[in-house]
Coordinates of C-alpha atoms in Angstrom, one line a residue:
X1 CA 41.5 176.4 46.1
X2 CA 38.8 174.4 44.0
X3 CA 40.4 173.7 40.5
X4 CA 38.3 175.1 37.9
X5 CA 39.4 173.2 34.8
X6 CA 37.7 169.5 36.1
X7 CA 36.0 167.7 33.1
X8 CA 33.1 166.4 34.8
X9 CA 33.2 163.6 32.9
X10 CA 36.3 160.8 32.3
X11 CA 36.2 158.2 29.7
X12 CA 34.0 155.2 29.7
X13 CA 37.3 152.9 29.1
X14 CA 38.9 154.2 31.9
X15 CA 35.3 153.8 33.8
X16 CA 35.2 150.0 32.8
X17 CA 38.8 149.2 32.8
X18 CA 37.9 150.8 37.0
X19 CA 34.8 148.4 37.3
X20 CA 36.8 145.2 36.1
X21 CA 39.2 145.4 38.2
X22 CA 37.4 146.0 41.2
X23 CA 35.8 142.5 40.2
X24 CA 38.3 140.9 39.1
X25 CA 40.4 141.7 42.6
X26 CA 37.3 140.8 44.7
X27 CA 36.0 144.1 45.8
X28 CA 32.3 143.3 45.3
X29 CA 29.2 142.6 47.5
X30 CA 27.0 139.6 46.6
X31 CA 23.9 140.1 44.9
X32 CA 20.6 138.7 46.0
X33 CA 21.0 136.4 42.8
X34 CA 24.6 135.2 43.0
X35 CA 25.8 138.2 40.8
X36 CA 28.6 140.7 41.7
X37 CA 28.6 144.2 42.2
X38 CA 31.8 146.1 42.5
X39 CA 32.1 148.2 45.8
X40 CA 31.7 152.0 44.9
X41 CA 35.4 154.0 45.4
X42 CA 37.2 157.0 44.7
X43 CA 38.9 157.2 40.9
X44 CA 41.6 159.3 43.2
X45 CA 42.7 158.8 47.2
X46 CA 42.2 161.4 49.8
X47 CA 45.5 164.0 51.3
X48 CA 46.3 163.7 54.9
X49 CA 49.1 165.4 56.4
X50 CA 52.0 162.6 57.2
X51 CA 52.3 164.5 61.0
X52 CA 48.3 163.2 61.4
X53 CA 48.8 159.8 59.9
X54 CA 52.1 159.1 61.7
X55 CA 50.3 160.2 65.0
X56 CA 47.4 158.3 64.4
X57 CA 49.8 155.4 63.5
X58 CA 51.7 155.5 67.3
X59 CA 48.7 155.8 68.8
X60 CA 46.2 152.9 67.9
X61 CA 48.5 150.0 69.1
X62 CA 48.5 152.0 72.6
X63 CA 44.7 152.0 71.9
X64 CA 44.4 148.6 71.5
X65 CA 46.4 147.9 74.3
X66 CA 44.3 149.6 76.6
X67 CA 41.3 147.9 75.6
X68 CA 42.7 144.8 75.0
X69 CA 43.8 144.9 79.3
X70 CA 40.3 146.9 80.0
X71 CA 38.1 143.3 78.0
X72 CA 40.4 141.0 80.1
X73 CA 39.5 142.8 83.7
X74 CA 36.2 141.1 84.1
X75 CA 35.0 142.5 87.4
X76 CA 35.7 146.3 85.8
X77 CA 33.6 145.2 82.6
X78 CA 30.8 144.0 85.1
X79 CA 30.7 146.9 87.2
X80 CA 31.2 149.4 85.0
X81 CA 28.5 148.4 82.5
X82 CA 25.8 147.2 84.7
X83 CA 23.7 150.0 84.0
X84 CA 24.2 150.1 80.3
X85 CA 23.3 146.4 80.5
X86 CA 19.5 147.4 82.2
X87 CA 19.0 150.0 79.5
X88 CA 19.6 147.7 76.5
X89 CA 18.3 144.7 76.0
X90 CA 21.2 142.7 73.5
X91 CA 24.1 144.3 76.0
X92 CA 21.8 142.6 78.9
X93 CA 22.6 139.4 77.1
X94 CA 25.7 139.7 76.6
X95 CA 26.9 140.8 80.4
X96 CA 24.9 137.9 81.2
X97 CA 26.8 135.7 79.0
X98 CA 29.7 137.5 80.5
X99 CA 28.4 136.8 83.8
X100 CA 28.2 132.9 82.9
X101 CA 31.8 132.4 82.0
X102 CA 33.8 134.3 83.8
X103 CA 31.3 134.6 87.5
X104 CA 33.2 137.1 90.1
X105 CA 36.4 135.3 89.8
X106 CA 39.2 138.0 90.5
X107 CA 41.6 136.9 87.4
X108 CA 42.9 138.8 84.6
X109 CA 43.6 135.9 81.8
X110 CA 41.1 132.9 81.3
X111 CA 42.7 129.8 81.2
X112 CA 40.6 128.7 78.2
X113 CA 40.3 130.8 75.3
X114 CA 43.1 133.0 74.3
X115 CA 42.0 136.4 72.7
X116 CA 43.2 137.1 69.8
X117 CA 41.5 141.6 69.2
X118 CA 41.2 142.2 65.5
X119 CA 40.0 145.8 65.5
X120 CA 39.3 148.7 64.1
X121 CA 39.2 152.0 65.3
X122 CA 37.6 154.7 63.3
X123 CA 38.5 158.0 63.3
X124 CA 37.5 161.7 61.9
X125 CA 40.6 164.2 61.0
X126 CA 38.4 167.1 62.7
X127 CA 38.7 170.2 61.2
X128 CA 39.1 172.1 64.6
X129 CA 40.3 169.4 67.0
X130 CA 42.0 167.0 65.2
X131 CA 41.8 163.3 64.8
X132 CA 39.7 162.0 67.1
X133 CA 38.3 158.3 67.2
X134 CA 34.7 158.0 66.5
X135 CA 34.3 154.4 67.7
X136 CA 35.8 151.1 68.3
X137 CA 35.0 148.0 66.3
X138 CA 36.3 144.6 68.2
X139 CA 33.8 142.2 67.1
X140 CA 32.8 142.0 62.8
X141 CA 35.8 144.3 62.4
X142 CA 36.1 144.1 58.9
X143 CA 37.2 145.4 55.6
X144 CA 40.7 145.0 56.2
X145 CA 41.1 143.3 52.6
X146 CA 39.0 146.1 51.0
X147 CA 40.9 148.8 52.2
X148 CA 43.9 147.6 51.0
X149 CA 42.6 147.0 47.7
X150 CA 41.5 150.2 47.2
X151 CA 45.2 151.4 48.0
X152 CA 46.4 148.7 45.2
X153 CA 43.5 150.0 42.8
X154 CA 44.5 153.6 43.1
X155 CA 48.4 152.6 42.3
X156 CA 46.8 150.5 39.3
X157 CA 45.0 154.1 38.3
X158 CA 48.2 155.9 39.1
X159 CA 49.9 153.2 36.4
X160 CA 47.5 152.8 34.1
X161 CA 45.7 156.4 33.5
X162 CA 48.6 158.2 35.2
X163 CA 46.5 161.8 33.6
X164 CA 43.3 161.2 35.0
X165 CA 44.8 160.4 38.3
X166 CA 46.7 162.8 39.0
X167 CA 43.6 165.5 37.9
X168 CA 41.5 164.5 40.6
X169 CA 44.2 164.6 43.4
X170 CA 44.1 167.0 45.9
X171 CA 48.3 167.6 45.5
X172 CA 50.1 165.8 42.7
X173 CA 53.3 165.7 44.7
X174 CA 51.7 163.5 47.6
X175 CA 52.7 160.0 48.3
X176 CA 50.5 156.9 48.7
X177 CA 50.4 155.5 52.5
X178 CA 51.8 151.7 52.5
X179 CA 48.3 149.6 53.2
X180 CA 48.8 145.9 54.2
X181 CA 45.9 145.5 56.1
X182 CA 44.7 141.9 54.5
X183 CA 48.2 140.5 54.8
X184 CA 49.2 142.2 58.2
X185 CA 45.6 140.9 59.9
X186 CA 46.3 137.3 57.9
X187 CA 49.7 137.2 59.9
X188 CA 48.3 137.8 63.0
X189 CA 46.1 135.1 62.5
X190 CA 48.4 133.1 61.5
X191 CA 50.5 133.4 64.7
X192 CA 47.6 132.9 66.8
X193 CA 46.6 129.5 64.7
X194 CA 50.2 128.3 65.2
X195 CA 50.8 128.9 68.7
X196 CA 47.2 127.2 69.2
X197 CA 48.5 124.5 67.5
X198 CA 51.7 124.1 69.3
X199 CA 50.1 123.7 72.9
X200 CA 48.5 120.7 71.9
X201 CA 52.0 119.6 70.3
X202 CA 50.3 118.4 66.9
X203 CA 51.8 118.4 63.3
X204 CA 49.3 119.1 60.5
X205 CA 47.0 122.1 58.8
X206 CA 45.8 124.4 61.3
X207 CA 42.2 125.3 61.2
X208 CA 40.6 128.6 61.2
X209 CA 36.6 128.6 61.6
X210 CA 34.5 132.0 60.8
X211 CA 31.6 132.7 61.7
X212 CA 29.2 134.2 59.4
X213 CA 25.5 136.0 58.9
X214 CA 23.4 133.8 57.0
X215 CA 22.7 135.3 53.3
X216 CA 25.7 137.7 53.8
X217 CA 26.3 139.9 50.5
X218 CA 30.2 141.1 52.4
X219 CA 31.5 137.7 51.3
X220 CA 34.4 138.8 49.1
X221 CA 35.6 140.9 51.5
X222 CA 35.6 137.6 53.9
X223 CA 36.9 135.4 51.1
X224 CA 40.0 137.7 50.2
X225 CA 41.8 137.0 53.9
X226 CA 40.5 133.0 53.7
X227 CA 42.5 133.0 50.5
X228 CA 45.6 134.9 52.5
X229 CA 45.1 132.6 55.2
X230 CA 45.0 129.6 52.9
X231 CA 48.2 130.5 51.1
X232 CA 49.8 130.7 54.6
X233 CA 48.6 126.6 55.4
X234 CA 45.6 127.1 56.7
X235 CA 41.9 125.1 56.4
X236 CA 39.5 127.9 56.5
X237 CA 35.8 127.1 57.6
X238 CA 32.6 128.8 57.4
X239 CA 29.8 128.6 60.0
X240 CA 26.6 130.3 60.9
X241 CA 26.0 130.2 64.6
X242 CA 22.7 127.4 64.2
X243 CA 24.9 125.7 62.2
X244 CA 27.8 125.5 65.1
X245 CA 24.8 124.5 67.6
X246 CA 24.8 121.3 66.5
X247 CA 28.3 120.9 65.1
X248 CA 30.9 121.5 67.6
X249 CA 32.2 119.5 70.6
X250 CA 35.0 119.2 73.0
X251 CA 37.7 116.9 72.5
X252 CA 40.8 116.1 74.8
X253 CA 42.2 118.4 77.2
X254 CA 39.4 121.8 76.0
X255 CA 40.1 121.2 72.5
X256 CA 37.5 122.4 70.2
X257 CA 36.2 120.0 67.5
X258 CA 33.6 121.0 64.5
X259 CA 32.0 118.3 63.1
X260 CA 33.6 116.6 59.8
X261 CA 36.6 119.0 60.0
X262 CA 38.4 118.3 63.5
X263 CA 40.1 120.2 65.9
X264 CA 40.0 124.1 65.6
X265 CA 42.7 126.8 66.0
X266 CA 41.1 130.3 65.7
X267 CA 37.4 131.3 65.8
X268 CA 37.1 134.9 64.2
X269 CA 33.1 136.0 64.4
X270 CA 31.7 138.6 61.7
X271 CA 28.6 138.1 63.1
X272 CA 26.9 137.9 66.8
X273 CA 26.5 141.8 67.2
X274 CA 23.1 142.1 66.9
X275 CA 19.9 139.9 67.8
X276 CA 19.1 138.7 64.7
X277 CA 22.4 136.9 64.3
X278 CA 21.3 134.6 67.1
X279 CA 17.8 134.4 65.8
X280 CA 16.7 130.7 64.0
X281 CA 13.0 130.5 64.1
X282 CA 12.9 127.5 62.2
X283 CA 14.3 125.8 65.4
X284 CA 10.9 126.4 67.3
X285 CA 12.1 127.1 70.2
X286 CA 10.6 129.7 72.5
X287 CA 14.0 131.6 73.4
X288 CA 16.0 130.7 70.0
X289 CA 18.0 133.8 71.0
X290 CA 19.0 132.2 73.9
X291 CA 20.0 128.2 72.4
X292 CA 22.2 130.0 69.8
X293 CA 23.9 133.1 72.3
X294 CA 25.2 130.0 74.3
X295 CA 27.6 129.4 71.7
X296 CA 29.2 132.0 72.9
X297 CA 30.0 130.8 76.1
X298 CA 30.8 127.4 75.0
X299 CA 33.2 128.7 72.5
X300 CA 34.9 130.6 75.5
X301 CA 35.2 127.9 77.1
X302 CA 37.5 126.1 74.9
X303 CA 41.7 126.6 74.4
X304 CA 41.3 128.5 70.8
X305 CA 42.5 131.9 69.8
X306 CA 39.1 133.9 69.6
X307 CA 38.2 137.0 68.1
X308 CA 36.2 138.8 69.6
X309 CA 35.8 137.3 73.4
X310 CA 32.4 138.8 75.1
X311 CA 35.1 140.9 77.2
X312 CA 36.2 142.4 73.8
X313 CA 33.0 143.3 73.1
X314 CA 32.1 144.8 76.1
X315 CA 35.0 146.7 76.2
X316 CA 34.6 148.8 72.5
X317 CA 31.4 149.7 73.1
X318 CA 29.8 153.1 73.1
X319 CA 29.8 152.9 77.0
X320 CA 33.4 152.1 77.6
X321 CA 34.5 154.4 75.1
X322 CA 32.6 157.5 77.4
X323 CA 33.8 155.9 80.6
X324 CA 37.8 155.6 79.0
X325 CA 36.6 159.5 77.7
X326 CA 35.9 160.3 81.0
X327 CA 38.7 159.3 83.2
X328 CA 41.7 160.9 83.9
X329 CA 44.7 159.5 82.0
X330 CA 46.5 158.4 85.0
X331 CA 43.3 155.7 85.3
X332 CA 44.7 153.9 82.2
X333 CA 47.9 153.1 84.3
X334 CA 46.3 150.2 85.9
X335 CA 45.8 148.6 82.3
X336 CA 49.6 148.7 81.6
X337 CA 50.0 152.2 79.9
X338 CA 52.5 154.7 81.0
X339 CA 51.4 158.0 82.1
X340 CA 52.8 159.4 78.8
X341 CA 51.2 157.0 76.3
X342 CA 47.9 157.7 78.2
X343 CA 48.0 161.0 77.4
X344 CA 48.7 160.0 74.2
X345 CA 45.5 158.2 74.0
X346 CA 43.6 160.8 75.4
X347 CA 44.7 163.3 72.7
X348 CA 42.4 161.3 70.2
X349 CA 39.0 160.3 72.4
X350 CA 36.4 163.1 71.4
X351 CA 34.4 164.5 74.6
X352 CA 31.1 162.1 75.7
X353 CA 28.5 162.7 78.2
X354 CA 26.2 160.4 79.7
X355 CA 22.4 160.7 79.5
X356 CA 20.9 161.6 82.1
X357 CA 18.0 164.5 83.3
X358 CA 20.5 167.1 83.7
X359 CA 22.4 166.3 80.3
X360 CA 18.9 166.4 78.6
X361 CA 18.4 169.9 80.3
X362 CA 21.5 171.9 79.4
X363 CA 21.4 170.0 76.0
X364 CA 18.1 172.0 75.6
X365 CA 18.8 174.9 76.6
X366 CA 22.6 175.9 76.3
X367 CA 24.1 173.4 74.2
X368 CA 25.1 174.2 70.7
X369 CA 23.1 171.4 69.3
X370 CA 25.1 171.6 66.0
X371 CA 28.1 170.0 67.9
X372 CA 26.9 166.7 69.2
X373 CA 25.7 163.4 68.2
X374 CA 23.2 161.0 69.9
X375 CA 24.8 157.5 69.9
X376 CA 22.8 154.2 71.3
X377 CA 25.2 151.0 71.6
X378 CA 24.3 149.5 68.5
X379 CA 27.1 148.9 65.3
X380 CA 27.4 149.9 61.8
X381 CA 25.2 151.9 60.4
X382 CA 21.8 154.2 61.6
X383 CA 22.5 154.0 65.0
X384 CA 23.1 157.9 65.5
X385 CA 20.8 160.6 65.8
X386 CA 21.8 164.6 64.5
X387 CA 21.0 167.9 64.2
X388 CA 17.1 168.7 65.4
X389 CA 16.0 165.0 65.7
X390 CA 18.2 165.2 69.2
X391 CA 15.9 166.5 71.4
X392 CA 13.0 164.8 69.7
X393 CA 14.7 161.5 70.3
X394 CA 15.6 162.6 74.2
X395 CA 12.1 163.8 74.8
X396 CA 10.6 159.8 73.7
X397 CA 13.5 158.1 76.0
X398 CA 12.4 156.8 79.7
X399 CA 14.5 157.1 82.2
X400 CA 15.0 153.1 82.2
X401 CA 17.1 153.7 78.7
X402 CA 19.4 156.4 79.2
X403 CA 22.0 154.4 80.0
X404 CA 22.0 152.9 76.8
X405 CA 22.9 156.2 75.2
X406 CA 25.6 158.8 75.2
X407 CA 26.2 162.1 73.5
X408 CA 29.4 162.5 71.7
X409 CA 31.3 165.9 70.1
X410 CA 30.6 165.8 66.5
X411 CA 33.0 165.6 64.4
X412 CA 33.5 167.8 61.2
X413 CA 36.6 166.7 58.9
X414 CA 37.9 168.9 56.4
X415 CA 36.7 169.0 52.9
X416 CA 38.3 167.6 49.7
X417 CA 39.8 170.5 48.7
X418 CA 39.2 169.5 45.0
X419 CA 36.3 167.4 43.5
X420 CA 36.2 163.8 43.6
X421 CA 34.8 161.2 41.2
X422 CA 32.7 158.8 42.8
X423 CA 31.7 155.6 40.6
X424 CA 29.1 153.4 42.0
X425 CA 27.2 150.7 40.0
X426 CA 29.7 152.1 36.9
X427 CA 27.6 154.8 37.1
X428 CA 30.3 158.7 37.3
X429 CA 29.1 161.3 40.2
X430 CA 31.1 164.2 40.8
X431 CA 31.2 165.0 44.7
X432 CA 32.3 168.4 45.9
X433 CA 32.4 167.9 49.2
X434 CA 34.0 165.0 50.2
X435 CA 34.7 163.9 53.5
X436 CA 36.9 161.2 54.9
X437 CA 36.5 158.0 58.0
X438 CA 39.5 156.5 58.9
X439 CA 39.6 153.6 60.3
X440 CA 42.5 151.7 61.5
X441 CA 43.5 148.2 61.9
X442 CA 45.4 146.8 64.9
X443 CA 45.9 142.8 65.7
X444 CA 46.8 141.6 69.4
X445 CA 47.3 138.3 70.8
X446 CA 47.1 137.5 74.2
X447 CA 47.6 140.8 74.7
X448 CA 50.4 141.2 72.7
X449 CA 51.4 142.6 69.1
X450 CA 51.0 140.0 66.1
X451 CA 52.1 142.9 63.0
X452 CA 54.9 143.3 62.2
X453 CA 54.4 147.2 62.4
X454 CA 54.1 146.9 66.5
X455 CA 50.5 145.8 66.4
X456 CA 49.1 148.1 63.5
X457 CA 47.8 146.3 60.5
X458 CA 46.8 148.5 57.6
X459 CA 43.9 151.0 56.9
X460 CA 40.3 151.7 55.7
X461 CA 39.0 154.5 54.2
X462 CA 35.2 155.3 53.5
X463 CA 34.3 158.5 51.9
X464 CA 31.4 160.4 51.8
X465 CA 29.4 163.4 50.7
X466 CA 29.7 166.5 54.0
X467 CA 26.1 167.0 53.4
X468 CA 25.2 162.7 54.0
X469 CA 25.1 161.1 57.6
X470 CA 25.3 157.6 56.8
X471 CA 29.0 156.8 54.8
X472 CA 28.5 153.0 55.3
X473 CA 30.3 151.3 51.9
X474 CA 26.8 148.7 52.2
X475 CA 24.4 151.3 52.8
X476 CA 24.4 155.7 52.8
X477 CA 26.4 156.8 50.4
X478 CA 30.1 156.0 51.5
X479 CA 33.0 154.4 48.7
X480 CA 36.2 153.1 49.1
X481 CA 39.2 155.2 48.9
X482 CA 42.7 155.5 50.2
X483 CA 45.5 157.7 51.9
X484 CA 48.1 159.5 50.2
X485 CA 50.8 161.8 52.5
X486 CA 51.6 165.5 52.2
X487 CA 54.3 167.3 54.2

């Protein structure tokens, strides 16, 4: 039942006492001029039943598993995607990329670069069905450190204005889900940098080298796990791909060297998933696309721990996730999963279907066009199409790019059952009808798990407004917020 008694208002102490400590705890995008503004959140976390969370909890290291095997089984990746990789121009360069490094060689492992899949896998609490995951993220997979800030910041409102808190909450007897997605996805780093640094039996600092967007405004979130990192020994580096073009070489026996820093350990990329991140005019060069994507492969082909490999990105996108969708679960067997934990994962993939003339036919005339979502391959936000614009969108597509897109079952999650105060720029909105992403972090190394929760490393949740399609935290109208656990 909506509560009735809601002051639609809360104090302006409690409002800036909220908006400091978001600064002061790095949860903050970067201004265009070198100011801070804090992220927008939730004053008060979202309910989820514990049954959901703890399924959702076994099943996205079984996940990650699956397509951590599925990006290492190179000839699958390359015959599986090929068409996807005619429809879309950036995925074209990429499965060429692909193509480069690993040819038609029939092996599982590359001897080179050990992958190390930080990812995140997002997910809708569907209202009918279920959880079910909306997509993978195994390149840029961030927002590890924000999410468990915002479960910290809601225990520091639960402390501090214990009355205000526990108004906005959906049930005042729920408990807060444990978050340790910074420090969980720091360890698994960690591990990765020290076994890199083992095989080449040396002593010293080990180095960990991201690469960055130039002008990026997400830099706190980046800087809060180089601070964990640091605090664990490491050197932590930041690079834009033009800037690696003319600063890395190999050393001794694959070893990767950067110039004026040395040998490096892991290479983590929050960038390289669209064009642009490979785009530096100012080189003049006719294909600077080309000059900086061959990073890429020259990375690969270097004994580092490496997040994310072109397999791992291959392997989470929209494509594979309709292909995994539409197998049978014994299929998964031949990537290491038991019948029964393949069935588990299939309990969470939402139904996709592929473009094609037929699809766009019975989508126009016997679909419930209410029910699906248009997806193309790209990531992040306004990349799906809803609602009426469907067949608008279908009808402009030539046959030569169907492959690039996919329909998916949408999702509808349940509604806060109470209103929710959403502060953004320290500005107070009241939002009736809030609705909840969940996306969930897993680490793997070598195919392994690097937590110390069997592979799962923490949480992220982005809320939004039912009637909004776009709940990015950077763009649309999405804040932070956090889990609490009802029987």
């Amino acid at each position: 039942m909506m509560k009735t008694n809601k002051k639609t208002l809360i104090s302006q102490q409690i409002i800036e006492d909220a908006c400091e400590w978001a600064i002061m705890h790095g949860v903050a995008f970067r201004q265009a001029d070198n100011t801070a503004r804090h992220c927008p959140f939730s004053i008060a976390p979202m309910t989820i039943e514990r049954e959901v969370y703890a399924h959702l909890r076994r099943v996205v290291p079984l996940l990650t598993k699956l397509i951590s095997n599925v990006s290492e089984d190179h000839q699958f990746l390359q015959s599986s995607l090929s068409d996807m990789a005619k429809a879309d121009p950036f995925f074209g360069r990429l499965m060429s990329l692909h193509h480069q490094i690993h040819g038609n060689a029939d092996h599982r492992y590359d001897p080179a670069r050990q992958p190390l899949l930080l990812m995140r896998t997002d997910f809708m609490d569907d209202r009918q069905y279920g959880a079910k995951v909306i997509e993978f993220n195994g390149i840029a997979a961030g927002m590890a450190p924000f999410g468990q800030r915002a479960t910290e910041f809601h225990a520091f409102m639960q402390r501090q204005w214990p009355e205000t808190y526990q108004s906005w909450l959906e049930d005042t007897s729920a408990i807060p889900a444990e978050n340790e997605g910074l420090t969980q996805l720091a360890n698994g780093i960690v591990t990765a940098a020290t076994q890199i640094k083992a095989d080449f039996n040396e002593q010293g600092t080990p180095v960990f080298l991201m690469v960055v967007q130039k002008h990026e405004d997400n830099v706190y979130d980046q800087h809060l796990l180089e601070v964990a990192l640091q605090q664990q020994g490491l050197r932590t580096v930041r690079r834009t791909f033009e800037q690696l073009s003319a600063q890395l070489s190999t050393g001794a026996n694959q070893r990767l060297m950067l110039e004026g820093v040395g040998a490096v350990d892991v290479v983590y990329l929050r960038a390289g998933y669209q064009y642009s991140d490979y785009c530096a005019p100012e080189l003049n060069e006719a294909v600077c696309c080309y000059t900086l994507s061959q990073m890429r492969v020259f990375i690969e082909q270097h004994h580092i721990a490496l997040n994310a490999t072109i397999g791992q990105q291959l392997a989470t996108s929209k494509t594979m996730q309709m292909l995994l969708t539409m197998m049978p679960a014994q299929d998964y067997i031949r990537w290491g999963l038991t019948l029964e934990e393949a069935q588990l994962v299939k309990s969470v993939l939402a139904e996709m279907k592929p473009i094609t003339a037929a699809t766009i036919d019975w989508f126009n005339t016997e679909a419930t066009q209410t029910e699906w979502v248009l997806k193309n391959q790209g990531e992040g936000g306004g990349h799906c199409v809803f609602g009426d614009d469907i067949s608008q969108t279908l009808a402009q597509l030539t046959e030569a790019e169907y492959d690039a897109w996919a329909l998916m079952q949408r999702l509808y999650p349940h509604e806060r059952e109470v209103p929710t105060i959403a502060v953004r720029d320290a500005q107070v909105s009241v939002v009736n009808d809030l609705v909840s992403e969940i996306g969930l972090f897993t680490a793997y190394f070598n195919g392994e798990p690097v937590t110390e929760f069997d592979g799962y490393a923490g949480y992220l949740i982005r809320s939004k407004p039912a009637s909004e399609n776009e709940g990015g935290i950077h763009s649309g109208k999405g804040i932070l917020d956090s889990l609490v656990l009802i029987d």
